[in-house]
Amino acid sequence: MNRTIRAAVCSVAVTGLAFGLSSCSEAVDQVDKAVDETYEVTYEVTGKNIDSIEFHGGGGKAMEPKIESVSKPELPWKKTVTLRGIMPAAVMPVAADPKGAQLTCKIIHKGKVLEEQSADGLVTAGGCTAESPITG
């Protein structure tokens, strides 16, 4: 009898482990797919007296994206980039002007504004950061 109970417990444990590994494998597959999937966003910056714009341009790693930069951009400024996986979309206009500066930034994905921010003042460092639409 003791041997029968032990065999039954082992059988249940092995079955549970197999189901657990199966679910774990599915979760890993979903993460892999999300990391490799790409999405496109358009950054828009408007305003006056903006000295530079920094943005995630698609290079680098998801949690360490390569930052690209444009000095003395012509406004309004617009750039479409392809990002990968969980990499957040981010655009950061910077202005330092004694007369004051104004800026607005937007991140657009498939026609929908994911993030929009505005700022003005003597020294303005604003920005927009949006979560990857793949993770949501």
CSV table of C-alpha atoms in Angstrom, one decimal:
chain,number,residue,atom,x,y,z
A,1,MET,CA,0.0,0.0,0.0
A,2,ASN,CA,2.8,2.4,0.9
A,3,ARG,CA,4.5,1.7,-2.4
A,4,THR,CA,1.2,2.4,-4.3
A,5,ILE,CA,0.7,5.8,-2.5
A,6,ARG,CA,4.3,6.7,-3.3
A,7,ALA,CA,3.9,5.9,-6.9
A,8,ALA,CA,0.7,7.9,-7.1
A,9,VAL,CA,2.3,10.9,-5.5
A,10,CYS,CA,5.3,10.7,-7.8
A,11,SER,CA,3.0,10.5,-10.8
A,12,VAL,CA,1.1,13.6,-9.7
A,13,ALA,CA,4.3,15.5,-9.0
A,14,VAL,CA,5.8,14.6,-12.5
A,15,THR,CA,2.5,15.6,-14.2
A,16,GLY,CA,2.4,18.9,-12.3
A,17,LEU,CA,6.0,19.5,-13.2
A,18,ALA,CA,5.3,18.8,-16.8
A,19,PHE,CA,2.4,21.3,-16.8
A,20,GLY,CA,4.5,23.9,-15.0
A,21,LEU,CA,7.3,23.6,-17.5
A,22,SER,CA,4.8,23.8,-20.3
A,23,SER,CA,3.4,27.1,-19.0
A,24,CYS,CA,6.8,28.4,-18.3
A,25,SER,CA,7.9,27.5,-21.8
A,26,GLU,CA,4.8,29.4,-23.2
A,27,ALA,CA,5.6,32.5,-21.1
A,28,VAL,CA,9.2,32.4,-22.4
A,29,ASP,CA,8.0,32.1,-26.0
A,30,GLN,CA,5.7,35.2,-25.5
A,31,VAL,CA,8.6,37.2,-24.0
A,32,ASP,CA,10.9,36.2,-26.9
A,33,LYS,CA,8.2,37.2,-29.4
A,34,ALA,CA,7.7,40.6,-27.7
A,35,VAL,CA,11.4,41.3,-27.6
A,36,ASP,CA,11.8,40.6,-31.3
A,37,GLU,CA,8.6,42.3,-32.5
A,38,THR,CA,9.1,45.9,-33.9
A,39,TYR,CA,6.8,48.9,-33.8
A,40,GLU,CA,6.9,52.3,-35.4
A,41,VAL,CA,6.4,55.7,-33.7
A,42,THR,CA,6.6,59.2,-35.0
A,43,TYR,CA,8.1,61.9,-32.8
A,44,GLU,CA,6.9,65.5,-33.2
A,45,VAL,CA,8.5,68.6,-31.6
A,46,THR,CA,7.2,72.1,-32.0
A,47,GLY,CA,7.9,75.4,-30.2
A,48,LYS,CA,10.6,78.0,-30.4
A,49,ASN,CA,14.3,78.4,-29.4
A,50,ILE,CA,14.9,74.7,-29.0
A,51,ASP,CA,18.7,73.9,-29.0
A,52,SER,CA,18.6,70.2,-29.4
A,53,ILE,CA,16.4,67.1,-29.5
A,54,GLU,CA,17.5,63.7,-28.2
A,55,PHE,CA,15.5,60.6,-28.9
A,56,HIS,CA,15.4,56.8,-28.9
A,57,GLY,CA,16.2,55.9,-32.5
A,58,GLY,CA,15.9,52.2,-32.4
A,59,GLY,CA,19.5,51.1,-31.7
A,60,GLY,CA,20.9,49.6,-28.6
A,61,LYS,CA,19.2,47.2,-26.2
A,62,ALA,CA,15.6,47.4,-24.9
A,63,MET,CA,16.6,48.7,-21.5
A,64,GLU,CA,19.7,50.6,-22.8
A,65,PRO,CA,18.5,52.3,-26.0
A,66,LYS,CA,20.9,54.2,-28.2
A,67,ILE,CA,20.2,57.9,-27.9
A,68,GLU,CA,20.4,59.9,-31.1
A,69,SER,CA,20.6,63.7,-31.2
A,70,VAL,CA,19.8,66.6,-33.5
A,71,SER,CA,21.4,70.0,-32.8
A,72,LYS,CA,19.6,73.3,-33.7
A,73,PRO,CA,16.6,71.5,-35.3
A,74,GLU,CA,14.4,73.2,-37.8
A,75,LEU,CA,10.9,73.4,-36.3
A,76,PRO,CA,8.4,71.9,-36.5
A,77,TRP,CA,10.5,68.7,-36.3
A,78,LYS,CA,9.2,65.2,-37.1
A,79,LYS,CA,11.0,61.8,-37.1
A,80,THR,CA,9.6,58.3,-37.6
A,81,VAL,CA,11.6,55.5,-36.1
A,82,THR,CA,11.3,51.7,-35.7
A,83,LEU,CA,11.8,50.5,-32.2
A,84,ARG,CA,12.0,46.9,-31.0
A,85,GLY,CA,10.3,44.9,-28.2
A,86,ILE,CA,9.9,46.6,-24.9
A,87,MET,CA,12.1,49.5,-25.7
A,88,PRO,CA,10.2,52.7,-24.7
A,89,ALA,CA,9.6,55.5,-27.2
A,90,ALA,CA,11.2,58.7,-25.9
A,91,VAL,CA,11.9,62.2,-27.3
A,92,MET,CA,13.6,64.9,-25.2
A,93,PRO,CA,13.8,68.5,-26.6
A,94,VAL,CA,16.1,70.8,-24.7
A,95,ALA,CA,16.1,74.6,-24.8
A,96,ALA,CA,18.2,77.2,-22.9
A,97,ASP,CA,17.2,80.7,-23.8
A,98,PRO,CA,17.4,83.9,-21.6
A,99,LYS,CA,14.3,85.2,-23.4
A,100,GLY,CA,12.4,82.0,-22.6
A,101,ALA,CA,11.6,79.0,-24.8
A,102,GLN,CA,8.5,77.0,-25.6
A,103,LEU,CA,8.2,73.4,-26.6
A,104,THR,CA,5.7,70.6,-27.2
A,105,CYS,CA,6.6,67.0,-27.9
A,106,LYS,CA,4.4,64.2,-29.0
A,107,ILE,CA,4.8,60.4,-29.6
A,108,ILE,CA,2.4,59.0,-32.1
A,109,HIS,CA,1.8,55.3,-32.8
A,110,LYS,CA,-0.7,54.2,-35.6
A,111,GLY,CA,-2.3,57.7,-35.5
A,112,LYS,CA,-2.8,57.6,-31.7
A,113,VAL,CA,-1.0,60.1,-29.5
A,114,LEU,CA,0.7,57.9,-26.8
A,115,GLU,CA,2.3,60.9,-24.9
A,116,GLU,CA,2.2,64.7,-25.2
A,117,GLN,CA,4.0,67.3,-23.0
A,118,SER,CA,4.5,71.0,-23.1
A,119,ALA,CA,6.9,73.3,-21.3
A,120,ASP,CA,8.2,76.9,-21.3
A,121,GLY,CA,10.7,79.0,-19.4
A,122,LEU,CA,14.3,80.2,-19.1
A,123,VAL,CA,15.8,76.7,-19.1
A,124,THR,CA,13.5,74.0,-20.5
A,125,ALA,CA,14.2,70.4,-20.6
A,126,GLY,CA,11.1,68.5,-21.2
A,127,GLY,CA,10.3,65.2,-22.8
A,128,CYS,CA,7.9,62.5,-23.7
A,129,THR,CA,8.3,58.9,-22.8
A,130,ALA,CA,5.8,56.2,-23.7
A,131,GLU,CA,5.6,52.5,-22.9
A,132,SER,CA,6.1,50.2,-25.8
A,133,PRO,CA,2.7,49.3,-27.3
A,134,ILE,CA,3.9,45.7,-27.5
A,135,THR,CA,3.9,45.3,-23.7
A,136,GLY,CA,0.4,46.8,-23.3
